[in-house]
Structures are given as structure tokens and as C-alpha cells.
Short mmCIF file of C-alpha atoms in Angstrom, two decimals:
data_model
loop_
_atom_site.label_atom_id
_atom_site.label_comp_id
_atom_site.label_asym_id
_atom_site.label_seq_id
_atom_site.Cartn_x
_atom_site.Cartn_y
_atom_site.Cartn_z
CA GLY V 71 0.00 0.00 0.00
CA LYS V 72 0.86 3.64 0.03
CA GLY V 73 3.00 5.06 2.78
CA ALA V 74 1.40 7.65 5.03
CA GLY V 75 3.47 10.43 3.48
CA SER V 76 2.01 9.80 0.04
CA THR V 77 -1.60 10.38 1.10
CA PRO V 78 -2.76 13.74 -0.31
CA LEU V 79 -4.21 16.19 2.19
CA LEU V 80 -6.52 19.17 1.85
CA CYS V 81 -6.35 21.76 4.61
CA CYS V 82 -8.96 24.53 4.69
CA HIS V 83 -8.96 27.50 7.05
CA GLY V 84 -11.11 30.54 7.73
CA GLN V 85 -9.26 33.82 7.28
CA TRP V 86 -10.99 35.35 10.31
CA ASP V 87 -11.01 32.29 12.57
CA PRO V 88 -11.04 33.48 16.23
CA VAL V 89 -10.67 29.91 17.56
CA VAL V 90 -7.64 28.75 15.55
CA PRO V 91 -5.77 31.83 14.27
CA LEU V 92 -4.83 31.82 10.59
CA ALA V 93 -1.12 32.08 11.44
CA LEU V 94 -1.34 28.84 13.44
CA GLY V 95 -3.01 27.08 10.52
CA GLU V 96 -0.35 28.37 8.14
CA THR V 97 2.41 27.16 10.45
CA SER V 98 0.80 23.73 10.70
CA ALA V 99 0.45 23.52 6.92
CA ARG V 100 4.14 24.38 6.44
CA GLN V 101 5.16 21.72 8.95
CA VAL V 102 3.05 19.09 7.20
CA GLU V 103 4.61 20.02 3.84
CA GLN V 104 8.12 20.02 5.30
CA ALA V 105 7.43 16.51 6.63
CA GLY V 106 6.87 15.46 3.02
CA TRP V 107 3.09 15.21 2.83
CA PRO V 108 1.40 16.41 -0.36
CA LEU V 109 -0.77 19.26 0.93
CA GLU V 110 -3.19 21.64 -0.71
CA TRP V 111 -3.84 24.69 1.50
CA LYS V 112 -6.90 26.89 1.01
CA THR V 113 -8.28 29.83 2.94
CA TYR V 114 -11.79 31.25 2.88
CA PRO V 115 -13.39 34.56 3.92
CA THR V 116 -15.05 33.14 7.03
CA ALA V 117 -14.51 32.65 10.74
CA HIS V 118 -14.54 29.20 12.41
CA SER V 119 -17.25 27.84 10.13
CA LEU V 120 -17.81 26.39 6.67
CA HIS V 121 -17.90 28.66 3.65
CA PRO V 122 -19.95 27.64 0.56
CA ASP V 123 -16.83 27.81 -1.65
CA GLU V 124 -15.06 25.52 0.80
CA VAL V 125 -17.81 22.91 0.51
CA ASN V 126 -17.53 23.05 -3.29
CA ASP V 127 -13.73 22.83 -3.17
CA ILE V 128 -13.82 19.81 -0.83
CA GLY V 129 -16.26 18.04 -3.14
CA GLN V 130 -14.11 18.75 -6.20
CA TRP V 131 -10.93 17.72 -4.38
CA LEU V 132 -12.52 14.39 -3.43
CA ARG V 133 -13.91 13.79 -6.94
CA ASP V 134 -10.47 14.47 -8.45
CA ARG V 135 -8.88 11.84 -6.24
CA LEU V 136 -11.59 9.20 -6.00
CA SER V 137 -12.84 9.03 -9.57
#
């Protein structure tokens, strides 16, 4: 099977998140990439909640990898 580091990841974050600050999400994303994981990082104009564009992007990301 595939090693853990070959599993693609999608990380989404709200630009105005008061719970998990954007800078913390960015730092985490960099660390994941530096560890060798294939990561796609996206931000959205929202707080600590889903944004409609995020839902669409997640669906497309899954379709691209599972079809």
C-alpha cells in the first residue's frame, strides 16, 4: 500500500477564525509540507465555520482523487 506520506491532504482554514488563528493554521500547513506530505492549503473569507466555496472545493478535491 501507500506510505502515510504519500496520502494527499486538503487543509482549509477561515481567514478570520477566532478559535484557531490563521497564522497557526499556516504554520501547521508548512510543517506538514516540510514533513513530506502532499498538501493543498486553502483559505476562505469566514470565521470558524464552513464557507460555501469551501464545501464546493472539498467536493471537487474528493472527486479528483476518487474518480
